[in-house]
Every structure is written in C-alpha cells, then in structure tokens.
Tab-separated table of C-alpha atoms in Angstrom:
chain	number	residue	atom	x	y	z
A	1	MET	CA	31.313	-38.622	-111.423
A	2	GLU	CA	30.895	-39.706	-115.023
A	3	SER	CA	34.611	-39.123	-115.560
A	4	SER	CA	35.452	-41.524	-112.726
A	5	PHE	CA	33.198	-44.238	-114.176
A	6	SER	CA	34.821	-43.749	-117.585
A	7	GLU	CA	38.296	-44.138	-116.127
A	8	LEU	CA	37.247	-47.281	-114.273
A	9	ASN	CA	35.841	-48.752	-117.475
A	10	ILE	CA	39.099	-48.079	-119.312
A	11	ILE	CA	41.111	-49.700	-116.524
A	12	GLN	CA	38.767	-52.691	-116.515
A	13	GLU	CA	39.047	-53.058	-120.294
A	14	HIS	CA	42.840	-52.953	-120.107
A	15	GLU	CA	42.872	-55.555	-117.360
A	16	GLU	CA	40.584	-57.812	-119.373
A	17	GLU	CA	42.772	-57.401	-122.454
A	18	ASP	CA	45.921	-58.129	-120.458
A	19	PHE	CA	44.239	-61.239	-119.062
A	20	MET	CA	43.292	-62.445	-122.550
A	21	ILE	CA	46.802	-61.795	-123.874
A	22	SER	CA	48.517	-63.593	-121.007
A	23	THR	CA	46.070	-66.501	-121.199
A	24	MET	CA	46.338	-66.875	-124.961
A	25	LEU	CA	50.120	-66.514	-125.187
A	26	GLY	CA	50.842	-68.504	-122.034
A	27	SER	CA	48.616	-71.373	-123.142
A	28	ALA	CA	50.246	-71.410	-126.587
A	29	ASP	CA	53.726	-71.404	-125.076
A	30	GLU	CA	52.884	-74.305	-122.761
A	31	GLY	CA	50.862	-76.255	-125.317
A	32	ARG	CA	47.534	-76.000	-123.456
A	33	LEU	CA	45.209	-76.344	-126.437
A	34	GLU	CA	42.114	-76.887	-124.261
A	35	ASP	CA	42.645	-73.558	-122.496
A	36	ILE	CA	42.846	-71.770	-125.843
A	37	GLU	CA	39.653	-73.471	-127.005
A	38	ASP	CA	37.906	-72.452	-123.766
A	39	LEU	CA	39.062	-68.840	-124.155
A	40	LEU	CA	37.772	-68.676	-127.724
A	41	MET	CA	34.458	-70.127	-126.589
A	42	ASP	CA	34.129	-67.594	-123.748
A	43	VAL	CA	35.244	-64.650	-125.892
A	44	PRO	CA	34.135	-65.512	-129.443
A	45	ASN	CA	35.093	-62.114	-130.853
A	46	ILE	CA	38.693	-62.228	-129.581
A	47	ASN	CA	41.398	-61.409	-132.114
A	48	ILE	CA	43.168	-64.726	-132.774
A	49	ASP	CA	46.370	-62.761	-133.435
A	50	ILE	CA	46.204	-60.749	-130.218
A	51	HIS	CA	49.777	-59.824	-129.290
A	52	ASN	CA	51.949	-58.487	-126.494
A	53	LYS	CA	54.014	-55.291	-126.615
A	54	HIS	CA	56.657	-57.119	-128.674
A	55	LEU	CA	54.034	-57.964	-131.324
A	56	GLU	CA	54.409	-61.649	-130.457
A	57	THR	CA	51.297	-63.735	-131.081
A	58	ALA	CA	50.105	-67.114	-129.864
A	59	LEU	CA	51.287	-68.598	-133.159
A	60	HIS	CA	54.806	-67.319	-132.495
A	61	PHE	CA	54.871	-68.921	-129.048
A	62	ALA	CA	53.368	-72.218	-130.166
A	63	SER	CA	55.805	-72.419	-133.090
A	64	GLY	CA	58.809	-71.597	-130.929
A	65	ALA	CA	57.783	-74.155	-128.309
A	66	GLY	CA	57.149	-76.891	-130.869
A	67	HIS	CA	53.432	-77.480	-130.206
A	68	LEU	CA	52.231	-78.622	-133.625
A	69	ASP	CA	48.652	-79.269	-132.508
A	70	VAL	CA	48.325	-75.710	-131.205
A	71	VAL	CA	49.946	-74.312	-134.357
A	72	LEU	CA	47.522	-76.137	-136.650
A	73	PHE	CA	44.532	-75.180	-134.505
A	74	LEU	CA	45.447	-71.482	-134.525
A	75	ILE	CA	45.908	-71.535	-138.290
A	76	SER	CA	42.555	-73.264	-138.704
A	77	ARG	CA	40.949	-70.435	-136.707
A	78	GLY	CA	42.424	-67.797	-139.014
A	79	SER	CA	45.759	-66.918	-137.443
A	80	ASN	CA	48.114	-65.161	-139.876
A	81	VAL	CA	50.818	-67.716	-140.669
A	82	ASN	CA	53.184	-64.911	-141.717
A	83	CYS	CA	52.567	-62.511	-138.823
A	84	LYS	CA	55.677	-60.671	-137.617
A	85	ASP	CA	56.947	-59.660	-134.205
A	86	LYS	CA	58.801	-56.397	-133.571
A	87	HIS	CA	61.949	-57.877	-135.144
A	88	ASP	CA	59.927	-58.968	-138.198
A	89	ASP	CA	60.487	-62.600	-137.190
A	90	THR	CA	57.678	-64.890	-138.349
A	91	PRO	CA	56.436	-68.068	-136.615
A	92	LEU	CA	58.465	-70.018	-139.197
A	93	TYR	CA	61.611	-68.167	-138.140
A	94	TRP	CA	60.867	-69.043	-134.502
A	95	ALA	CA	60.364	-72.719	-135.350
A	96	CYS	CA	63.575	-72.868	-137.407
A	97	ARG	CA	65.557	-71.161	-134.672
A	98	GLN	CA	64.301	-73.592	-132.015
A	99	GLY	CA	64.684	-76.677	-134.221
A	100	HIS	CA	61.089	-77.924	-134.494
A	101	LEU	CA	61.002	-79.737	-137.830
A	102	LYS	CA	57.372	-80.905	-137.632
A	103	VAL	CA	56.206	-77.373	-136.934
A	104	VAL	CA	58.309	-76.088	-139.830
A	105	GLU	CA	56.662	-78.641	-142.111
A	106	GLY	CA	53.203	-77.701	-140.821
A	107	LEU	CA	53.757	-73.981	-141.320
A	108	ILE	CA	55.132	-74.369	-144.838
A	109	ALA	CA	52.245	-76.687	-145.725
A	110	ASN	CA	49.974	-73.805	-144.732
A	111	ASP	CA	51.694	-71.261	-146.969
A	112	ALA	CA	54.320	-69.845	-144.622
A	113	ASP	CA	56.728	-67.695	-146.655
A	114	ILE	CA	60.232	-69.203	-146.527
A	115	HIS	CA	61.760	-66.134	-148.189
A	116	THR	CA	60.630	-63.503	-145.661
A	117	ARG	CA	63.461	-61.577	-143.991
A	118	ASN	CA	63.526	-60.103	-140.534
A	119	LYS	CA	64.037	-56.413	-139.826
A	120	GLN	CA	66.992	-54.526	-141.224
A	121	LEU	CA	68.562	-51.808	-139.113
A	122	ARG	CA	68.897	-48.309	-140.497
A	123	LEU	CA	72.662	-47.980	-140.242
A	124	CYS	CA	73.950	-44.398	-140.074
A	125	LEU	CA	77.576	-45.213	-140.765
A	126	ARG	CA	79.550	-43.391	-143.440
A	127	THR	CA	81.417	-45.727	-145.770
A	128	PRO	CA	85.130	-44.798	-145.704
A	129	ASN	CA	86.703	-43.860	-149.013
A	130	GLN	CA	89.418	-46.023	-150.590
A	131	GLU	CA	92.265	-43.937	-149.158
A	132	GLU	CA	90.848	-44.288	-145.640
A	133	GLN	CA	90.317	-48.017	-146.128
A	134	ASP	CA	93.899	-48.490	-147.316
A	135	SER	CA	95.386	-46.450	-144.456
A	136	SER	CA	93.249	-48.297	-141.914
A	137	ALA	CA	94.286	-51.625	-143.381
A	138	ALA	CA	97.918	-50.614	-142.953
A	139	ARG	CA	97.399	-49.839	-139.242
A	140	ILE	CA	95.104	-52.638	-138.115
A	141	PRO	CA	96.204	-56.289	-138.345
A	142	ILE	CA	93.922	-58.456	-140.476
A	143	GLY	CA	93.388	-60.862	-137.570
A	144	ILE	CA	91.921	-58.094	-135.406
A	145	VAL	CA	89.689	-56.899	-138.248
A	146	ILE	CA	88.327	-60.433	-138.665
A	147	ALA	CA	87.729	-60.846	-134.913
A	148	VAL	CA	85.838	-57.537	-134.687
A	149	SER	CA	83.797	-58.452	-137.769
A	150	TYR	CA	82.840	-61.751	-136.136
A	151	ILE	CA	81.602	-60.039	-132.960
A	152	ALA	CA	79.584	-57.538	-134.994
A	153	ARG	CA	77.956	-60.255	-137.067
A	154	THR	CA	76.986	-62.463	-134.163
A	155	ASN	CA	75.308	-59.568	-132.362
A	156	HIS	CA	73.294	-58.089	-135.228
A	157	LEU	CA	71.117	-60.690	-136.948
A	158	THR	CA	69.320	-58.486	-139.441
A	159	GLY	CA	67.821	-59.030	-142.859
A	160	GLN	CA	68.017	-62.791	-142.417
A	161	THR	CA	65.745	-65.554	-143.680
A	162	CYS	CA	64.561	-68.636	-141.829
A	163	LEU	CA	67.398	-70.558	-143.525
A	164	HIS	CA	69.905	-68.202	-141.889
A	165	ALA	CA	68.270	-68.995	-138.535
A	166	ALA	CA	68.417	-72.754	-139.108
A	167	VAL	CA	72.090	-72.546	-140.088
A	168	ARG	CA	73.054	-70.287	-137.193
A	169	TYR	CA	71.543	-72.710	-134.686
A	170	GLN	CA	72.821	-75.803	-136.550
A	171	ARG	CA	69.403	-77.343	-137.242
A	172	THR	CA	70.642	-79.848	-139.827
A	173	GLU	CA	67.336	-81.565	-140.624
A	174	ILE	CA	65.541	-78.246	-140.954
A	175	ILE	CA	68.282	-76.974	-143.264
A	176	LYS	CA	67.771	-80.029	-145.477
A	177	TYR	CA	63.998	-79.551	-145.500
A	178	LEU	CA	64.177	-75.835	-146.280
A	179	CYS	CA	66.562	-76.476	-149.166
A	180	GLN	CA	64.187	-79.093	-150.566
A	181	ALA	CA	61.264	-76.691	-150.107
A	182	GLY	CA	62.937	-74.050	-152.273
A	183	ALA	CA	64.702	-71.774	-149.808
A	184	ASP	CA	67.198	-69.424	-151.476
A	185	VAL	CA	70.659	-70.655	-150.458
A	186	ASN	CA	72.191	-67.472	-151.878
A	187	ALA	CA	69.975	-65.009	-149.981
A	188	GLN	CA	72.062	-62.233	-148.434
A	189	ASP	CA	71.398	-60.540	-145.115
A	190	GLN	CA	71.926	-56.855	-144.349
A	191	ARG	CA	75.686	-57.367	-144.353
A	192	GLY	CA	75.511	-59.123	-147.706
A	193	GLU	CA	76.242	-62.512	-146.206
A	194	THR	CA	74.840	-65.841	-147.328
A	195	VAL	CA	74.358	-68.948	-145.220
A	196	MET	CA	77.807	-70.140	-146.368
A	197	HIS	CA	79.365	-66.967	-144.987
A	198	MET	CA	77.599	-67.838	-141.730
A	199	CYS	CA	78.993	-71.392	-141.805
A	200	ALA	CA	82.468	-69.945	-142.250
A	201	TRP	CA	82.114	-67.344	-139.471
A	202	LEU	CA	80.767	-69.885	-136.986
A	203	GLY	CA	83.052	-72.773	-138.000
A	204	LEU	CA	80.135	-75.151	-138.522
A	205	PRO	CA	80.635	-78.912	-139.038
A	206	PHE	CA	81.296	-80.454	-142.452
A	207	GLU	CA	77.874	-82.147	-142.463
A	208	ILE	CA	75.993	-78.845	-142.377
A	209	CYS	CA	78.326	-77.204	-144.873
A	210	GLU	CA	77.884	-80.091	-147.290
A	211	VAL	CA	74.078	-79.853	-147.233
A	212	LEU	CA	74.434	-76.286	-148.501
A	213	CYS	CA	77.468	-76.684	-150.767
A	214	SER	CA	75.888	-79.617	-152.594
A	215	HIS	CA	72.824	-77.541	-153.510
A	216	ASN	CA	72.660	-77.001	-157.269
A	217	SER	CA	72.061	-73.261	-156.919
A	218	MET	CA	74.890	-72.500	-154.497
A	219	GLN	CA	77.107	-69.599	-155.642
A	220	PHE	CA	80.474	-69.582	-153.888
A	221	SER	CA	81.607	-66.266	-155.386
A	222	THR	CA	78.953	-64.132	-153.638
A	223	ARG	CA	80.618	-61.331	-151.670
A	224	ASN	CA	79.509	-59.622	-148.499
A	225	LYS	CA	79.691	-55.842	-148.112
A	226	ASN	CA	83.361	-56.140	-147.144
A	227	GLY	CA	84.114	-57.826	-150.463
A	228	GLU	CA	84.704	-61.235	-148.874
A	229	THR	CA	83.524	-64.568	-150.221
A	230	CYS	CA	82.833	-67.511	-147.935
A	231	MET	CA	86.298	-68.844	-148.893
A	232	HIS	CA	87.956	-65.722	-147.482
A	233	VAL	CA	85.919	-65.897	-144.279
A	234	ALA	CA	86.661	-69.602	-143.748
A	235	ALA	CA	90.394	-69.010	-144.213
A	236	GLY	CA	90.478	-65.967	-141.935
A	237	ARG	CA	88.398	-67.584	-139.210
A	238	GLY	CA	90.245	-70.907	-139.348
A	239	SER	CA	87.077	-72.867	-140.173
A	240	LEU	CA	88.697	-76.051	-141.489
A	241	ASP	CA	85.549	-78.127	-142.088
A	242	CYS	CA	83.935	-75.309	-144.036
A	243	LEU	CA	87.080	-74.749	-146.088
A	244	LYS	CA	87.376	-78.456	-146.928
A	245	CYS	CA	83.763	-78.506	-148.060
A	246	LEU	CA	84.196	-75.400	-150.203
A	247	LEU	CA	87.225	-76.935	-151.892
A	248	LYS	CA	85.411	-80.242	-152.415
A	249	TYR	CA	82.558	-78.519	-154.246
A	250	GLY	CA	84.712	-76.312	-156.449
A	251	ALA	CA	84.945	-72.919	-154.753
A	252	ASP	CA	87.698	-70.741	-156.242
A	253	ILE	CA	90.739	-71.166	-154.005
A	254	ASN	CA	92.514	-68.151	-155.522
A	255	ILE	CA	89.658	-65.632	-155.560
A	256	LEU	CA	90.715	-62.152	-154.371
A	257	ASP	CA	89.103	-59.914	-151.768
A	258	LYS	CA	89.128	-56.099	-151.935
A	259	ARG	CA	92.746	-56.045	-150.687
A	260	LYS	CA	93.674	-58.539	-153.427
A	261	SER	CA	94.266	-61.152	-150.751
A	262	THR	CA	93.626	-64.836	-151.348
A	263	ALA	CA	92.555	-67.398	-148.777
A	264	LEU	CA	96.242	-68.265	-148.352
A	265	HIS	CA	97.112	-64.657	-147.512
A	266	LEU	CA	94.356	-64.473	-144.897
A	267	SER	CA	95.195	-67.803	-143.273
A	268	CYS	CA	98.827	-66.671	-142.963
A	269	HIS	CA	97.780	-63.289	-141.529
A	270	CYS	CA	95.700	-65.095	-138.902
A	271	GLN	CA	98.311	-67.818	-138.364
A	272	HIS	CA	95.997	-70.754	-139.075
A	273	LEU	CA	98.604	-73.395	-139.863
A	274	ASN	CA	96.006	-76.123	-140.455
A	275	ILE	CA	94.251	-73.970	-143.059
A	276	VAL	CA	97.543	-73.197	-144.808
A	277	LYS	CA	98.313	-76.921	-144.977
A	278	GLU	CA	94.887	-77.682	-146.451
A	279	LEU	CA	95.255	-74.969	-149.089
A	280	LEU	CA	98.740	-76.071	-150.106
A	281	VAL	CA	97.605	-79.673	-150.515
A	282	HIS	CA	95.168	-78.386	-153.137
A	283	GLY	CA	97.098	-78.400	-156.395
A	284	SER	CA	95.639	-75.176	-157.795
A	285	CYS	CA	96.651	-72.911	-154.898
A	286	HIS	CA	98.808	-70.001	-156.131
A	287	MET	CA	101.455	-69.814	-153.418
A	288	ASP	CA	103.162	-66.798	-154.945
A	289	ALA	CA	100.055	-64.652	-155.517
A	290	VAL	CA	100.592	-61.110	-154.222
A	291	ASP	CA	98.159	-58.771	-152.470
A	292	GLN	CA	97.760	-54.994	-152.861
A	293	ASN	CA	101.060	-54.482	-151.004
A	294	GLY	CA	102.885	-56.904	-153.267
A	295	ASP	CA	103.166	-59.373	-150.399
A	296	ALA	CA	103.014	-63.091	-151.051
A	297	ALA	CA	102.175	-65.563	-148.296
A	298	ILE	CA	105.888	-65.970	-147.503
A	299	HIS	CA	106.229	-62.213	-146.830
A	300	ILE	CA	103.275	-62.356	-144.448
A	301	ALA	CA	104.704	-65.385	-142.640
A	302	CYS	CA	108.037	-63.586	-142.205
A	303	HIS	CA	106.340	-60.383	-140.999
A	304	ALA	CA	104.451	-62.463	-138.422
A	305	ALA	CA	107.699	-64.260	-137.512
A	306	ILE	CA	105.933	-67.630	-137.464
A	307	LEU	CA	108.638	-70.194	-138.188
A	308	PRO	CA	106.293	-73.170	-138.875
A	309	LEU	CA	104.492	-71.104	-141.538
A	310	VAL	CA	107.768	-70.141	-143.203
A	311	GLN	CA	108.919	-73.764	-143.066
A	312	LEU	CA	105.664	-75.027	-144.560
A	313	LEU	CA	105.634	-72.535	-147.443
A	314	SER	CA	109.330	-73.040	-148.154
A	315	ALA	CA	109.022	-76.822	-148.134
A	316	ASN	CA	106.210	-76.589	-150.683
A	317	GLY	CA	108.349	-74.641	-153.129
A	318	CYS	CA	107.267	-71.015	-152.781
A	319	ASN	CA	109.413	-68.298	-154.372
A	320	VAL	CA	111.522	-67.003	-151.491
A	321	ASP	CA	112.981	-64.159	-153.573
A	322	LEU	CA	109.752	-62.316	-154.389
A	323	ILE	CA	110.044	-58.545	-153.958
A	324	ASN	CA	107.025	-56.657	-152.600
A	325	LYS	CA	106.019	-53.064	-153.386
A	326	SER	CA	108.299	-51.819	-150.611
A	327	GLY	CA	111.217	-53.492	-152.360
A	328	LEU	CA	111.609	-56.148	-149.662
A	329	THR	CA	112.199	-59.863	-149.976
A	330	PRO	CA	111.291	-62.301	-147.189
A	331	LEU	CA	114.999	-62.356	-146.286
A	332	HIS	CA	115.033	-58.568	-145.818
A	333	ILE	CA	112.035	-58.858	-143.492
A	334	ALA	CA	113.450	-61.723	-141.422
A	335	SER	CA	116.830	-59.983	-141.127
A	336	LYS	CA	115.196	-56.744	-140.001
A	337	GLN	CA	113.288	-58.610	-137.302
A	338	GLY	CA	116.378	-60.502	-136.203
A	339	ASN	CA	114.772	-63.915	-136.532
A	340	THR	CA	117.746	-66.211	-137.024
A	341	GLU	CA	115.743	-69.416	-137.441
A	342	ILE	CA	113.619	-67.923	-140.212
A	343	VAL	CA	116.742	-66.576	-141.947
A	344	ARG	CA	118.238	-70.079	-141.855
A	345	CYS	CA	115.052	-71.560	-143.230
A	346	LEU	CA	115.014	-69.079	-146.128
A	347	LEU	CA	118.665	-69.774	-146.901
A	348	LEU	CA	118.011	-73.503	-147.019
A	349	ALA	CA	115.187	-72.743	-149.445
A	350	GLY	CA	117.669	-70.949	-151.722
A	351	ALA	CA	117.106	-67.291	-150.844
A	352	ASN	CA	119.355	-64.878	-152.761
A	353	VAL	CA	121.306	-62.807	-150.236
A	354	ASP	CA	122.432	-60.250	-152.842
A	355	ILE	CA	118.999	-58.763	-153.599
A	356	ARG	CA	118.847	-55.091	-152.614
A	357	ASN	CA	115.826	-53.095	-151.505
A	358	LYS	CA	114.773	-49.669	-152.836
A	359	SER	CA	117.519	-48.074	-150.739
A	360	ASN	CA	120.121	-50.361	-152.354
A	361	ILE	CA	120.562	-52.288	-149.105
A	362	THR	CA	120.960	-56.056	-148.757
A	363	ALA	CA	119.584	-58.238	-145.981
A	364	GLN	CA	123.091	-58.521	-144.497
A	365	MET	CA	123.380	-54.721	-144.283
A	366	ILE	CA	119.991	-54.501	-142.572
A	367	ALA	CA	121.016	-57.082	-139.983
A	368	LEU	CA	124.325	-55.308	-139.337
A	369	ALA	CA	122.662	-51.896	-138.966
A	370	ARG	CA	120.217	-53.306	-136.415
A	371	GLY	CA	122.881	-55.052	-134.388
A	372	LYS	CA	121.811	-58.562	-135.412
A	373	ASN	CA	125.419	-59.715	-135.665
A	374	ASN	CA	124.682	-63.445	-135.744
A	375	ILE	CA	122.459	-62.974	-138.801
A	376	SER	CA	124.915	-60.555	-140.413
A	377	ASP	CA	127.764	-63.052	-139.967
A	378	LEU	CA	125.663	-65.891	-141.363
A	379	LEU	CA	124.670	-63.884	-144.449
A	380	THR	CA	128.264	-62.729	-144.973
A	381	ARG	CA	129.445	-66.347	-145.100
A	382	ILE	CA	126.767	-67.210	-147.646
A	383	THR	CA	127.295	-64.133	-149.858
A	384	PRO	CA	130.178	-65.412	-152.029
A	385	ARG	CA	127.920	-68.169	-153.363
A	386	SER	CA	124.829	-66.045	-153.823
A	387	SER	CA	125.498	-65.001	-157.393
A	388	MET	CA	124.217	-68.442	-158.335
A	389	ASN	CA	120.489	-68.995	-158.008
A	390	PHE	CA	119.113	-72.137	-156.440
A	391	GLU	CA	118.405	-73.858	-159.773
A	392	THR	CA	121.946	-73.205	-161.009
A	393	ARG	CA	123.434	-74.695	-157.868
A	394	TRP	CA	121.470	-77.895	-158.421
A	395	VAL	CA	122.859	-78.180	-161.951
A	396	LEU	CA	126.371	-77.698	-160.584
A	397	ARG	CA	125.688	-80.177	-157.827
A	398	SER	CA	126.168	-83.218	-160.042
A	399	ALA	CA	129.261	-81.737	-161.708
A	400	LEU	CA	130.892	-80.905	-158.388
A	401	ASN	CA	130.028	-84.246	-156.829
A	402	PHE	CA	127.496	-82.561	-154.522
A	403	ALA	CA	130.245	-80.661	-152.685
A	404	SER	CA	128.892	-77.163	-153.311
A	405	ASP	CA	125.580	-77.655	-151.551
A	406	GLY	CA	127.329	-79.449	-148.776
A	407	GLU	CA	129.088	-76.173	-148.085
A	408	VAL	CA	125.778	-74.304	-147.968
A	409	VAL	CA	124.335	-76.853	-145.573
A	410	ARG	CA	127.378	-76.574	-143.329
A	411	GLU	CA	127.059	-72.782	-143.282
A	412	VAL	CA	123.672	-73.210	-141.643
A	413	ALA	CA	124.594	-76.337	-139.722
A	414	SER	CA	122.982	-75.010	-136.590
A	415	ALA	CA	119.571	-75.175	-138.261
A	416	GLY	CA	117.099	-77.473	-136.558
A	417	GLU	CA	115.872	-80.845	-137.754
A	418	GLN	CA	112.738	-79.307	-139.310
A	419	ASP	CA	114.811	-76.946	-141.434
A	420	MET	CA	116.944	-79.836	-142.680
A	421	GLU	CA	113.733	-81.599	-143.705
A	422	ILE	CA	112.737	-78.471	-145.610
A	423	TYR	CA	116.113	-78.513	-147.357
A	424	GLU	CA	115.526	-82.087	-148.499
A	425	LYS	CA	111.939	-81.358	-149.603
A	426	ARG	CA	113.049	-78.245	-151.451
A	427	LYS	CA	115.731	-80.307	-153.172
A	428	GLY	CA	113.000	-82.646	-154.376
A	429	HIS	CA	111.019	-79.729	-155.840
A	430	GLU	CA	114.025	-78.413	-157.734
A	431	GLN	CA	114.957	-81.842	-159.121
A	432	LEU	CA	111.418	-82.255	-160.438
A	433	ASP	CA	111.738	-78.900	-162.212
C-alpha cells in the first residue's frame, strides 16, 4: 500500500513539474509577463532556470521571441544570462539568430558573453594523407568538391559564436552592434571558418560584407581546415559581392590554397565568368600563376571547354603557350578535345603550334590521331608561320605592310565576331609591350 502511495506522489510531482515548465516556457515564448509573475508568486521556490528536455529555459524562449520586458524581468530574478541549451546555444545566440536587436543590447548590458561558442561535434573522421588528397583531387572536379563542402557547412553549425549566427541569418544591425561591442570578427568555428568565410559560402550582400571587412581587426588570410581563405571560397562559390568587398579592402587576390590554386583558378574551375571578369579587372591578378599541376587559368578554361572563358583570358593577354606538368599547352588540350572554336581563339591569341608535349607530339598530331581533321587541317595551314612568336610577328607587321598578320587572320577567317574582337584586343596588348 505504501508503495502505491509513493508511486502516486512521484507521478504527481512529475505532473506538477511538467506544468511549471510548460507554463514558464510557454509564457516566456508568448511574452506573458504577468503569468510568469503569478507563477513565481504561487511557487516562490521555483527554479527560475527550469528547463525542458532540450535544456531550454524561459530566458532562451523570451530572447528568441524578442520579449525584452520578459528578458529583463527574468534576469532581475536571477536567471543565468549565459545558460546553454543542449546545443550550447545561449539566449544571446537565440536573439542574434532571430534578429532581435533590443534584446541583444539588453543581454549584453547584463554581461552576456559575446565570445561563447556553441557545441562542437566529436568528429571521428580520419584525415587523408597528402597522397590520398592529391589522388582524390585528380578524380573529383573542384566544382563538385565546393558544392559538397557547402552542403556540409550549412548543415553542421558547430563551434560558432553569436556573430556567426547574426551573419548566417543576415542580421545587419546586430552584426554592426556586435562588432562595436567587441565581438571577435576572426573567430573560427569547428571547421576553421570565420564570418567572412560564411559570407562567401552564402553569397551575402555587399552591405553585410562591408560591415565586417571594414573592421580594423579583420584578417583576410585566415584559412579554414581545408586551407581556404575567404577569397578562395568567394571565387569558388561565385559570390560576386563578397569578392568585390574583399578586393576593396585589400585581401590578397593571388593567395594560394593547399592545391596552389588562386581565386582565378577556382573561378575558372567552377565556370564563374563574372568572377573571372572581376579578378582580371584588378590590376594585380596574376593570370599566368600555375597550380600544383602546372595549370594556369587558360589550361583550366580549355579543359572545361568554356569558350567565353578562353576568350576572356586571351583578350586580357594571358600566356597561351604555358606548358603544364604534363607537358601540355592550352592548344594541345583544345586539340585533344576537338574544340575548333577554342583552337581558333588560341591561334588568334598567338599560340605556337610547334610546341611538343612530353611524347614529342604537336597539337596538330594530336588532332589528326583523334580524327579531328578540321582542327588538324587548320593547324597544318598555320604551321609554316609558327616559328615566329607573336611578338616577332608584330615587329614584322610594320615592315611587311601588315600583310603577314592578314594571312593569319584569313587562315582562321571562319572565327566568330567575338574571336575577331579578341584578336584586336590582343593586338593592343602586344603593341603596348
């Protein structure tokens, strides 16, 4: 009999506790301050930080819902301003995430910690060695790697500060306030990413990026655990506003990632033509920088067979005769793929058709072996002139009354209007030299 009474008492206590939790948290969420006051009057010994199974308190709910009066009341009654839920999110994190500036101000005025991070996962993943990384990089296109990285980052928000939350949810005024209040703009989450990495991944507007970039303490060279800076991420993701802001505030346009790729390499890999244009407009961009494979941007553009990219790089004066570690020039690559328009574009940019790869084979031989007869014929017609480089031909141009280059142009007369524009632009580059 006594056992039955004991069990009933336990059940009754649990029911009473559940009632108090639901009343306290529900009232905080809905901003019913009077109901909270009544509950505290009826149950004076109640724990002000009573929580549900997710460790969420009334202060969390009031902060997330934007009820400043409830927030200040709970703090005045002893609520822990830095209490954490099961994700280690504080009331300040909730307020930043939901965009309640007044609540953010109230919490910080009452000693909320702006540097606290939420929970970090215990990752049980083995880091691949360099050989595995290199072989994987050779098999998986950079664009796919970047897309997978984006999905992973947007689904695992760990080790982040309240500033990360404000940036992720584009709370511009809160971002400004947190920066003024001393938030660390260079704080890194579990993946080693700063708020500028987040701006780049999410493609956030220029206004938000500028608030962060203009901060005196901002460090643009910080790398995440994949060795990427925010410049690399912006270029790979095609985040134009972020990239423009980074360039405006002095981020290194030529900084290398772990594959020795620059922002230009990554934007070409991912075929972001607008990013490539923006980078090339910037005078300090090294167009002919090579990655770990010896590929310059022009090699990547030819591998991807993206004619507008090849046209853009050629028109801006890139070296079309660079040889990568495989012994290939852009012309070898385009001939192997059978892309006639790209071959024409490279020829108009002055590509040397006589360069041989490691097997002592020219681009014309590659085209012939692969049955690309139109390209083979075109390269054969150009070959007699190819012993002269592009600069030499421009010197001879004046002496020969411009007839020599007229012959080259006629050899590729079927080139489109865009390629002819490239020819004229390229001519301008060479004359300036």
